[in-house]
mmCIF file of N, CA and C and ligand atoms in Angstrom:
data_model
loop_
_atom_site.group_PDB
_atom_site.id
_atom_site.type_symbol
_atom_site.label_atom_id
_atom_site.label_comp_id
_atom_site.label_asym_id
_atom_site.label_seq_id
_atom_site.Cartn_x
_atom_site.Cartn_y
_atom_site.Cartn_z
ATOM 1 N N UNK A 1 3.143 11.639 18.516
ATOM 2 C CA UNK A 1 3.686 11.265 17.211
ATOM 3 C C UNK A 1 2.884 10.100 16.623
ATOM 4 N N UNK A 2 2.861 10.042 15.517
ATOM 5 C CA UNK A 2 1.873 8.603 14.363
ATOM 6 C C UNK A 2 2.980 8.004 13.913
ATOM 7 N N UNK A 3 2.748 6.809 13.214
ATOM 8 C CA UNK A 3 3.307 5.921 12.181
ATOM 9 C C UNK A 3 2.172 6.200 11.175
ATOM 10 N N UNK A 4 2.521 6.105 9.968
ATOM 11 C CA UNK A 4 2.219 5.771 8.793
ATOM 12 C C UNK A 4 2.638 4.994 8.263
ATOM 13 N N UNK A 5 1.628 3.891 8.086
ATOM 14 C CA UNK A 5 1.831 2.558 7.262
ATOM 15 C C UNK A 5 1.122 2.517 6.035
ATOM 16 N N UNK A 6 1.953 2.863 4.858
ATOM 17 C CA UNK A 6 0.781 2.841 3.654
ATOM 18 C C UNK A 6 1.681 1.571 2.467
ATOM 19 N N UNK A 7 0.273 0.763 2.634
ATOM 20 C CA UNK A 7 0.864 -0.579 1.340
ATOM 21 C C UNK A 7 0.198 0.511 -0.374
ATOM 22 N N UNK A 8 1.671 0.268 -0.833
ATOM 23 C CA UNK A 8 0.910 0.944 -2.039
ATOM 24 C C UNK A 8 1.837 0.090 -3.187
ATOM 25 N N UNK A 9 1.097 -0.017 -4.488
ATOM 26 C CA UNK A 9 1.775 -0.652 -5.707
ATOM 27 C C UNK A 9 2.741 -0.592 -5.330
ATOM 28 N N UNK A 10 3.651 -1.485 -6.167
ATOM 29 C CA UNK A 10 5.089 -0.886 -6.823
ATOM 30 C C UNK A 10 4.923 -0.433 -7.692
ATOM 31 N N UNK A 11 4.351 0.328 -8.875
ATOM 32 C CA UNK A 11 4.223 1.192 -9.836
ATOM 33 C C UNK A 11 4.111 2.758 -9.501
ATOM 34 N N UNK A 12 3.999 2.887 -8.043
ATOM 35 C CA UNK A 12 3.441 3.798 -7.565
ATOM 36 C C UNK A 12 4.503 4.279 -6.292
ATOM 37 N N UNK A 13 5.244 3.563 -6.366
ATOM 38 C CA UNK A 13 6.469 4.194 -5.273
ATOM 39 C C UNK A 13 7.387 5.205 -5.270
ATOM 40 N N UNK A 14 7.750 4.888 -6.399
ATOM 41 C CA UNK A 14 8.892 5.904 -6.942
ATOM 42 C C UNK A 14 8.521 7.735 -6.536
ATOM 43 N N UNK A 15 7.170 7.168 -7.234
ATOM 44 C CA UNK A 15 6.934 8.899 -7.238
ATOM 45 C C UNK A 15 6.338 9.134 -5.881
ATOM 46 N N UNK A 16 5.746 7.974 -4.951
ATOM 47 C CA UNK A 16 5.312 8.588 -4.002
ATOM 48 C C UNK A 16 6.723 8.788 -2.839
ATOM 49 N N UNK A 17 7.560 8.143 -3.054
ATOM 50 C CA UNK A 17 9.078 8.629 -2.042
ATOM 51 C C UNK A 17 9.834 9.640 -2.077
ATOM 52 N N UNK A 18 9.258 10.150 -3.718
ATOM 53 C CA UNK A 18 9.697 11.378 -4.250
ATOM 54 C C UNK A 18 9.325 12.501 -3.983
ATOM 55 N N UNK A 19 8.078 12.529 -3.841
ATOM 56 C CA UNK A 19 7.057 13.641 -3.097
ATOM 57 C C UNK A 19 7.100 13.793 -1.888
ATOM 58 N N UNK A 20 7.034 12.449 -0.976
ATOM 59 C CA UNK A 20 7.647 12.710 0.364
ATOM 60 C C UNK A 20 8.580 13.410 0.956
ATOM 61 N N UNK A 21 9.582 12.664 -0.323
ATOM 62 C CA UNK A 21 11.428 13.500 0.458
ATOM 63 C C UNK A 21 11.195 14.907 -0.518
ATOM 64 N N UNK A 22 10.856 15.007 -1.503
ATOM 65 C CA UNK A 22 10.395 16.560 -1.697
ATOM 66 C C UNK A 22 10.005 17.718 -0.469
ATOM 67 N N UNK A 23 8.975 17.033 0.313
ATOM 68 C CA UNK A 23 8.064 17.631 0.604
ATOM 69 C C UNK A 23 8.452 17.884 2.404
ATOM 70 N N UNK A 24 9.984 16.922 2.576
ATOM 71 C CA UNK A 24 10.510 17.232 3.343
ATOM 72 C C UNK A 24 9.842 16.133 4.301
ATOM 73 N N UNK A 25 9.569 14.652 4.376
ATOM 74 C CA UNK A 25 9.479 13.810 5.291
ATOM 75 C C UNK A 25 10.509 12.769 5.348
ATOM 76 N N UNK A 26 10.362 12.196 6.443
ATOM 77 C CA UNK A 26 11.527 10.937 6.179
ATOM 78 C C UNK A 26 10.614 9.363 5.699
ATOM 79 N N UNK A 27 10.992 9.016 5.301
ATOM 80 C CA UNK A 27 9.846 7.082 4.623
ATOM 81 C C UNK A 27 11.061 6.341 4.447
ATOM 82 N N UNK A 28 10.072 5.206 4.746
ATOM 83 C CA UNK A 28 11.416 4.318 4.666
ATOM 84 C C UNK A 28 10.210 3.334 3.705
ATOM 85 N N UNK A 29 10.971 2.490 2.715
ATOM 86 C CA UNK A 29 10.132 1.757 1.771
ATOM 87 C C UNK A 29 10.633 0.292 2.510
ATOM 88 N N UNK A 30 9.975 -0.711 2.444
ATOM 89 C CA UNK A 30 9.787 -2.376 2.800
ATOM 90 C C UNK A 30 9.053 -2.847 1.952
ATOM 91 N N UNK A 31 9.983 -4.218 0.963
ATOM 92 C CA UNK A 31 9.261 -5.028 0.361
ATOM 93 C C UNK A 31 8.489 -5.824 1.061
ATOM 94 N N UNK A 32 6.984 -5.954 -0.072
ATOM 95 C CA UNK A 32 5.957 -6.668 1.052
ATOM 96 C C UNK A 32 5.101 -7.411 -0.089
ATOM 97 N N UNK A 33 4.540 -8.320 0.290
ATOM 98 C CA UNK A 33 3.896 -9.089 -0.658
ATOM 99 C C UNK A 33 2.322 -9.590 0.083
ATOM 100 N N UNK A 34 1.454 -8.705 -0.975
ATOM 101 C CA UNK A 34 -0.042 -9.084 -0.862
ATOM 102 C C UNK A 34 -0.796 -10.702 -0.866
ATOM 103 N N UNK A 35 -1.079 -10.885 0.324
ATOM 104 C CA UNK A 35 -1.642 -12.331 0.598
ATOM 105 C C UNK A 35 -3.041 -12.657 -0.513
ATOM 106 N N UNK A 36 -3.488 -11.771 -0.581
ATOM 107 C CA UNK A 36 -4.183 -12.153 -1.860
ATOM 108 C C UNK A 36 -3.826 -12.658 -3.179
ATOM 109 N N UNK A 37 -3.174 -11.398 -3.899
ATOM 110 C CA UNK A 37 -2.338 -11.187 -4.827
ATOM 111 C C UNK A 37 -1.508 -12.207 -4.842
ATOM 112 N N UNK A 38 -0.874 -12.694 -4.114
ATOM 113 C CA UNK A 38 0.830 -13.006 -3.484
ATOM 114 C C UNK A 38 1.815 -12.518 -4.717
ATOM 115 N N UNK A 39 1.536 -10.986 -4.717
ATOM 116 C CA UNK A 39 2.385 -10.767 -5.698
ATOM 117 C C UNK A 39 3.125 -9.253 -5.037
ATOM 118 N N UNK A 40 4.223 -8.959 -5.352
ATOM 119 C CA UNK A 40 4.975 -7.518 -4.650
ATOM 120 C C UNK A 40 4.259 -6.156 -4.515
ATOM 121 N N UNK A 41 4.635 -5.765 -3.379
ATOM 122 C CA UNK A 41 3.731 -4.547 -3.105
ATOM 123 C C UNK A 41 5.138 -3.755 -2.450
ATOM 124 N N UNK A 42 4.372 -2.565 -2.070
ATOM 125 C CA UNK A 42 5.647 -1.772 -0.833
ATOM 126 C C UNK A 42 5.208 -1.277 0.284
ATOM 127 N N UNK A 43 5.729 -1.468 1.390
ATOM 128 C CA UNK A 43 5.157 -0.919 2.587
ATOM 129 C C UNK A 43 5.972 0.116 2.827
ATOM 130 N N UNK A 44 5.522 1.271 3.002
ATOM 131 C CA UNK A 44 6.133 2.940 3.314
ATOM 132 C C UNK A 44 5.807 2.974 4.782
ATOM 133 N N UNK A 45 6.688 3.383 5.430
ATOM 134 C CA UNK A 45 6.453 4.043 6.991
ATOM 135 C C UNK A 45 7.121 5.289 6.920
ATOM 136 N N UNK A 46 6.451 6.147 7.947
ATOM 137 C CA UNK A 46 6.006 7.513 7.751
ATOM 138 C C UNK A 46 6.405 7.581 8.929
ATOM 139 N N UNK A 47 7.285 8.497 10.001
ATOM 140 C CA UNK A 47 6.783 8.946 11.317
ATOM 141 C C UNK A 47 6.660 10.869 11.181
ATOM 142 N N UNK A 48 5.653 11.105 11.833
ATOM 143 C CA UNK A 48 5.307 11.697 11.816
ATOM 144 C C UNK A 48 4.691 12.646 13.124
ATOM 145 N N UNK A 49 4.760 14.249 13.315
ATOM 146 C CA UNK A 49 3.668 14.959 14.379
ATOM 147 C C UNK A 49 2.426 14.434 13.783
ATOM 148 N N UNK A 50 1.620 14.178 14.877
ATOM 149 C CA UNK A 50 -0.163 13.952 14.124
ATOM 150 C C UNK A 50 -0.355 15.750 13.069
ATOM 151 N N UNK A 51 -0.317 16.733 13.390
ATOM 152 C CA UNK A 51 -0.713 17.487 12.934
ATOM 153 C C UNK A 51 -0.161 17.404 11.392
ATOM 154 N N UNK A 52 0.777 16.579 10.897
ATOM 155 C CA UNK A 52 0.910 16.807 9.413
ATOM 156 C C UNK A 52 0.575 14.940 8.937
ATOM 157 N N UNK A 53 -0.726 14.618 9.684
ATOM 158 C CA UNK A 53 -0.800 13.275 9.287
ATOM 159 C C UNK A 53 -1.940 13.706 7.571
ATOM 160 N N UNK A 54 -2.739 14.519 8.226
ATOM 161 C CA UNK A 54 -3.852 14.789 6.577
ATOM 162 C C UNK A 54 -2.769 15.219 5.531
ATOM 163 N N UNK A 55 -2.070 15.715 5.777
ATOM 164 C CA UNK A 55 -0.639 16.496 4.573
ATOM 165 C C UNK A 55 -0.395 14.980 3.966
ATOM 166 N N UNK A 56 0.085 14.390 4.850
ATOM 167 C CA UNK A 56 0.855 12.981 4.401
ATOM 168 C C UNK A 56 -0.324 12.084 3.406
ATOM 169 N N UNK A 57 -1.403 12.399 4.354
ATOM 170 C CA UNK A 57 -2.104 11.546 3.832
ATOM 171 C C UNK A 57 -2.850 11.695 2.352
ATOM 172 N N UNK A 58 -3.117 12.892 1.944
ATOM 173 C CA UNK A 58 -2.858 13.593 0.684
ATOM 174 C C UNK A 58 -2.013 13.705 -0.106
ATOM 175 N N UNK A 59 -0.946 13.559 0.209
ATOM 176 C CA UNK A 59 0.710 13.056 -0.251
ATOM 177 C C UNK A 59 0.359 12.062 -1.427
ATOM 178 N N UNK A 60 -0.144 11.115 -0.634
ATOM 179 C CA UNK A 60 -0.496 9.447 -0.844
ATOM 180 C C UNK A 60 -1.609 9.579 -1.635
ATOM 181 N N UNK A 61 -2.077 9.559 -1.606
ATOM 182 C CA UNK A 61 -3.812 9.859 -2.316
ATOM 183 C C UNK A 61 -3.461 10.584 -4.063
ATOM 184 N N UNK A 62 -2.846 11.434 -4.110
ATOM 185 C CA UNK A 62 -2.262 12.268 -5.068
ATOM 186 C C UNK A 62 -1.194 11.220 -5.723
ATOM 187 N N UNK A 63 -0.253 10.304 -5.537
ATOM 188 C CA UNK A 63 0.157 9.353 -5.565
ATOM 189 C C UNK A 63 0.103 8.340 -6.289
ATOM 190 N N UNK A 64 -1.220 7.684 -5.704
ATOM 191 C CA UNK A 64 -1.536 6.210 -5.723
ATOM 192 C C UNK A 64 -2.420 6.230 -6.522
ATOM 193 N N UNK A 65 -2.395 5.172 -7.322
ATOM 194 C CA UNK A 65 -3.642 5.401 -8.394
ATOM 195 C C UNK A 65 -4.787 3.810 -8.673
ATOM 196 N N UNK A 66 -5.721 3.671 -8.662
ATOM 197 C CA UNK A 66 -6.627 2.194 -8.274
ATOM 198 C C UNK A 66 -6.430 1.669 -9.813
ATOM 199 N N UNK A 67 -5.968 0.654 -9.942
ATOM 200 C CA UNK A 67 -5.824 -0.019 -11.228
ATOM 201 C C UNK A 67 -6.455 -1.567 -10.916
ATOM 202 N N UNK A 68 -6.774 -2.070 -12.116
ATOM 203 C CA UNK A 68 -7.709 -3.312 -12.051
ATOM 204 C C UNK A 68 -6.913 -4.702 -12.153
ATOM 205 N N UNK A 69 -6.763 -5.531 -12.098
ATOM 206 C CA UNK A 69 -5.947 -6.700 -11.903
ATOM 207 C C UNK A 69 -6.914 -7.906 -12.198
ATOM 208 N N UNK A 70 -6.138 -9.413 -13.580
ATOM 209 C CA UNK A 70 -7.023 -10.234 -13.072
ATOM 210 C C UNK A 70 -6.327 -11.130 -12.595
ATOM 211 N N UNK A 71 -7.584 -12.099 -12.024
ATOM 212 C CA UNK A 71 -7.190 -12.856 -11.316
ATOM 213 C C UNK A 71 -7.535 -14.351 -11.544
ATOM 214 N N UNK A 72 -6.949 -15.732 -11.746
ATOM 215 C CA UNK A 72 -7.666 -16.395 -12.347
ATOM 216 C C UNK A 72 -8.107 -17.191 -10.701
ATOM 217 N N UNK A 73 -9.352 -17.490 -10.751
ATOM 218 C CA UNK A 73 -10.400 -17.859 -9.678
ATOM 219 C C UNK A 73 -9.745 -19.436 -9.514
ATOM 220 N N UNK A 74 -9.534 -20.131 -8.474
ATOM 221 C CA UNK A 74 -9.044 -21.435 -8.702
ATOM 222 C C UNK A 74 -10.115 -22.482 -8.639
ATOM 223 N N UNK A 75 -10.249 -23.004 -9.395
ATOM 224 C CA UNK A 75 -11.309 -24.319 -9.711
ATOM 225 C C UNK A 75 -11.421 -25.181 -8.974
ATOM 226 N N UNK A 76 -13.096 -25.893 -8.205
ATOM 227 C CA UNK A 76 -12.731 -26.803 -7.603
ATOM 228 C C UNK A 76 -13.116 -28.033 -8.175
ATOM 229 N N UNK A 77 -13.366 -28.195 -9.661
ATOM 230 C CA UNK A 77 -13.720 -29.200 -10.070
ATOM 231 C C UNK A 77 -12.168 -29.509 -10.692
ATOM 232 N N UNK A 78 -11.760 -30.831 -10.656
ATOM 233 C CA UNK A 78 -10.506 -31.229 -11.558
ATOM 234 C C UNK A 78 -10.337 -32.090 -12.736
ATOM 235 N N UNK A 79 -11.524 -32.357 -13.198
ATOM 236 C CA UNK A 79 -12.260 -33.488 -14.380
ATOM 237 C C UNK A 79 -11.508 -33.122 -15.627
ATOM 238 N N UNK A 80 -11.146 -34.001 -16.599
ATOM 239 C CA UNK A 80 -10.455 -33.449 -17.754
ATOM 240 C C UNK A 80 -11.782 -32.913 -18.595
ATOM 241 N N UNK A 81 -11.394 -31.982 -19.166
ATOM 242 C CA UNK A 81 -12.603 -31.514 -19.744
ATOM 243 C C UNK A 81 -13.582 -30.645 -19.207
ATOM 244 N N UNK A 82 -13.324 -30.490 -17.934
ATOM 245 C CA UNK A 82 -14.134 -29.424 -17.072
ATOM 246 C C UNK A 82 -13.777 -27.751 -17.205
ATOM 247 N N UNK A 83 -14.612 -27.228 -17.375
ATOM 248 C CA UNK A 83 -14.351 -25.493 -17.705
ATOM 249 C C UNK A 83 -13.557 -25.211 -16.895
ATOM 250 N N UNK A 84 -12.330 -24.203 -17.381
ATOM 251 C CA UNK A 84 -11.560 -23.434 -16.508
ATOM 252 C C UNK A 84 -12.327 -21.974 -16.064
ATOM 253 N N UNK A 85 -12.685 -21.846 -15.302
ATOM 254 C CA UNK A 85 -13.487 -20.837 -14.819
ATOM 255 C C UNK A 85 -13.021 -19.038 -15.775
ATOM 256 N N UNK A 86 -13.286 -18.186 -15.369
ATOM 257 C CA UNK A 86 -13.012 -16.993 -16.601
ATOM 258 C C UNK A 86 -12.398 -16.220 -15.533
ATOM 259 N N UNK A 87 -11.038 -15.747 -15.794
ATOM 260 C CA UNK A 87 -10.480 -14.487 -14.902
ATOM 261 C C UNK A 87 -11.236 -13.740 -14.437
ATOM 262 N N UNK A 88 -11.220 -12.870 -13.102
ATOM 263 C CA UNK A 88 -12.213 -12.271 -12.943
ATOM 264 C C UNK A 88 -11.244 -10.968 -12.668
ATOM 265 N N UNK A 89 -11.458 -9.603 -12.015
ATOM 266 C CA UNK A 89 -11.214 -8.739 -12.060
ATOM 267 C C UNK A 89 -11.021 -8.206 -10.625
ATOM 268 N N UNK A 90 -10.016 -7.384 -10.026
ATOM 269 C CA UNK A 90 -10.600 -6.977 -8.787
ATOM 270 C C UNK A 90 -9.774 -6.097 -8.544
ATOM 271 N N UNK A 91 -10.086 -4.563 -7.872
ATOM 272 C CA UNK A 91 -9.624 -3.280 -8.311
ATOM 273 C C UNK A 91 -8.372 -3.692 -6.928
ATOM 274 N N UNK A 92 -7.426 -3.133 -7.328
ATOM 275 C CA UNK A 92 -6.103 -2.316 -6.537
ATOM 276 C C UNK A 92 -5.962 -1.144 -6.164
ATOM 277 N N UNK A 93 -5.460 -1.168 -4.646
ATOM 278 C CA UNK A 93 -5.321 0.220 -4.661
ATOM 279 C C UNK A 93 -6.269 1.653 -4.307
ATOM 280 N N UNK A 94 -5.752 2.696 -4.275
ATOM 281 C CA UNK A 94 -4.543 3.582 -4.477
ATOM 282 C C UNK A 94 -3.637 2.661 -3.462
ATOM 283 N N UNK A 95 -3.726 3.736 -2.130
ATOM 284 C CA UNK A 95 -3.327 2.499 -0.875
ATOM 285 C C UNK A 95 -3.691 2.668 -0.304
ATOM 286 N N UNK A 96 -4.086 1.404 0.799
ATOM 287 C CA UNK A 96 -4.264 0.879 2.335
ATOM 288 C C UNK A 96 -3.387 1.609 3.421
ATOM 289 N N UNK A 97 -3.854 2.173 3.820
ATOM 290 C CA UNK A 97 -2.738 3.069 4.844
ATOM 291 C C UNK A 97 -3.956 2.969 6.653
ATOM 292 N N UNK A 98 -2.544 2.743 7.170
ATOM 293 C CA UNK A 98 -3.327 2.613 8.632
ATOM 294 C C UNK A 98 -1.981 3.420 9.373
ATOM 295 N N UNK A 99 -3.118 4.204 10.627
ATOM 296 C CA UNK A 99 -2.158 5.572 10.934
ATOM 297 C C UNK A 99 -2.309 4.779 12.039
ATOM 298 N N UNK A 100 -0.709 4.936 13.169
ATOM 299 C CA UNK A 100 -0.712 4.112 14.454
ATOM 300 C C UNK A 100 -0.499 5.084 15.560
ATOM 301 N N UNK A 101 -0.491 5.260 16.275
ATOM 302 C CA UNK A 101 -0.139 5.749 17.333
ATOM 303 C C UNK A 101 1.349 5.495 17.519
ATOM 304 N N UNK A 102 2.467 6.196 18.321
ATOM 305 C CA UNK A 102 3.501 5.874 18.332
ATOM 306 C C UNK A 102 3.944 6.222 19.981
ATOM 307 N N UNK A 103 4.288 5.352 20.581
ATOM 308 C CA UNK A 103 4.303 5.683 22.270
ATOM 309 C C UNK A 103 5.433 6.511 22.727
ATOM 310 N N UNK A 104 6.791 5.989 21.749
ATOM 311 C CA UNK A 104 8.102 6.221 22.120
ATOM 312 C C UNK A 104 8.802 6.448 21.039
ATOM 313 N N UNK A 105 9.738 7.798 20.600
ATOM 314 C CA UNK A 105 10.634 7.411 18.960
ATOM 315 C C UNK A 105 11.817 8.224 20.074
ATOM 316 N N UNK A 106 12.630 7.012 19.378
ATOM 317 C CA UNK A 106 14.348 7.408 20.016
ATOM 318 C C UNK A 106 15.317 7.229 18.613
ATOM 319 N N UNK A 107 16.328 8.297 18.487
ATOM 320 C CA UNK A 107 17.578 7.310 17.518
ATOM 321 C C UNK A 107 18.520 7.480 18.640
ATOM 322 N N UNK A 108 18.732 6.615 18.898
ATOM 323 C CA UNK A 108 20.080 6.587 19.867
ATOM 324 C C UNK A 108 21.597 6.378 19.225
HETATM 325 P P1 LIG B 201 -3.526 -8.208 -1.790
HETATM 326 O O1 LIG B 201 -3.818 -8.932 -0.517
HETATM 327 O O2 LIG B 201 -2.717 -8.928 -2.813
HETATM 328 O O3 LIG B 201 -4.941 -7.745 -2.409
HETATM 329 C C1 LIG B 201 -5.029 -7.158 -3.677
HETATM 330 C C2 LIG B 201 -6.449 -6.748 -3.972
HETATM 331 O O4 LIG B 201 -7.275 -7.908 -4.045
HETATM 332 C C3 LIG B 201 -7.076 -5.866 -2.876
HETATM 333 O O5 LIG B 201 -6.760 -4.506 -3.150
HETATM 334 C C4 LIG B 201 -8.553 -6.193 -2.993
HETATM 335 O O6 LIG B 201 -9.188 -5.403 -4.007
HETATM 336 C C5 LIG B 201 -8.549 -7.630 -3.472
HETATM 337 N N1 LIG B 201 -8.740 -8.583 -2.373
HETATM 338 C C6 LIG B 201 -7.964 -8.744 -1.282
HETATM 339 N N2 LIG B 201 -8.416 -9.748 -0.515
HETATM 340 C C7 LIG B 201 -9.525 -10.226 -1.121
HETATM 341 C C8 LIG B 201 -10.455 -11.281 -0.836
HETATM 342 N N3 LIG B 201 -10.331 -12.033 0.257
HETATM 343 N N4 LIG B 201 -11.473 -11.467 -1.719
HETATM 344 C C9 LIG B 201 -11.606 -10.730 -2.828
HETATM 345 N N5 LIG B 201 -10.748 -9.722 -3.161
HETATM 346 C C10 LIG B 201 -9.735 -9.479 -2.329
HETATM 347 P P2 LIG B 201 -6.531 -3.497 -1.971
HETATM 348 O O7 LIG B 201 -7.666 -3.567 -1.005
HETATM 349 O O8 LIG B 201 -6.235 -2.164 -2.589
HETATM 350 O O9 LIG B 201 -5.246 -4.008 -1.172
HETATM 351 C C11 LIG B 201 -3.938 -3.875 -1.719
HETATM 352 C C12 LIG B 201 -2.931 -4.555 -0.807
HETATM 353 O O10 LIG B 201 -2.961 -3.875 0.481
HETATM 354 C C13 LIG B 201 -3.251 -6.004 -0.464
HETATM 355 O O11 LIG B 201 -2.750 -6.857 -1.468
HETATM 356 C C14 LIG B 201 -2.525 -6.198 0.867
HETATM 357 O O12 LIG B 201 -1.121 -6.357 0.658
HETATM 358 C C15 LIG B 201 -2.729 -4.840 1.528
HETATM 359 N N6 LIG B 201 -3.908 -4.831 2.400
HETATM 360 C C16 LIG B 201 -5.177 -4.492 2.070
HETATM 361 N N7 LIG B 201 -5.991 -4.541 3.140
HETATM 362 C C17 LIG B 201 -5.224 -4.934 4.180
HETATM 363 C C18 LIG B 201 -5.477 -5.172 5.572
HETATM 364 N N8 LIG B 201 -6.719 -5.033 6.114
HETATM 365 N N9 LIG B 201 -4.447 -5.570 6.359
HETATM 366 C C19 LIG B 201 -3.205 -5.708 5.835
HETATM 367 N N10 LIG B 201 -2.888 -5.493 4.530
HETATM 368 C C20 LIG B 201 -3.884 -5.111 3.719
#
C-alpha cells in the first residue's frame, strides 16, 4: 500500500476532493501553510494499492493548475530613502506530491 501526500493550492481543492471521491478514493484534506509563502495551502492524503498510484496521480495533475505569485523580496538595506526592492514573481504549483510507502494500515 502508498500514502499520497499532495500539497496543492487552496484554489484547487475543491475540485480536486471532488474528483477523488468521484472517482471512488478516500482523501482526507489538512490545513497546511507554505514556509515560503507562509501563506495557506492543503495537504491531501491518499491511501492507496500502489497499482492505482499513476490514476491518482493524474487525478492531481488534471486538477492542479501552476499560477504565478508575487512576492515582495525583503530588503537588507534600512536607510530612509533607500529603494524598496520590486516584487518579484515565482510560479506555484500544480502540486508537490510525494508517494510513501506504507508498512501497516489498520482501522480498528
Ligand atoms: P511555499 O513554501 O509557500 O512555496 C511557494 C512557492 O515558492 C514554491 O512553489 C516555489 O515556486 C517557491 N519557493 C519555495 N521555496 C523557495 C525558495 N527557497 N526560494 C525561491 N522560491 C521558493 P511550489 O514548489 O509549487 O511549492 C508549493 C508548496 O508546496 C510550498 O509552499 C510548500 O508548502 C510545499 N512544498 C514544496 N516543496 C516542498 C518540499 N520539498 N517539502 C515540503 N513541502 C514542499
Amino acid at each position: 500500500m502508498k500514502l499520497v501526500l499532495a500539497i496543492v493550492q487552496d484554489q484547487d481543492v475543491q475540485a480536486l476532493m471532488t474528483t477523488l471521491t468521484r472517482e471512488g478514493f478516500s482523501a482526507t484534506k489538512l490545513a497546511s501553510t507554505g514556509g515560503f509563502l507562509r501563506e495557506g495551502n492543503s495537504t491531501i492524503l491518499i491511501g492507496i494499492e500502489e497499482e492505482k498510484v499513476d490514476q491518482v496521480l493524474r487525478l492531481i495533475g488534471s486538477c492542479c493548475r501552476t499560477r504565478k505569485q508575487l512576492v515582495q523580496p525583503i530588503s537588507t538595506v534600512g536607510g530612509l530613502g533607500d529603494l524598496i526592492p520590486p516584487p518579484i514573481e515565482v510560479p506555484v504549483g500544480g502540486a508537490t506530491v510525494f508517494v510513501l510507502n506504507v508498512e501497516r494500515f489498520e482501522k480498528v
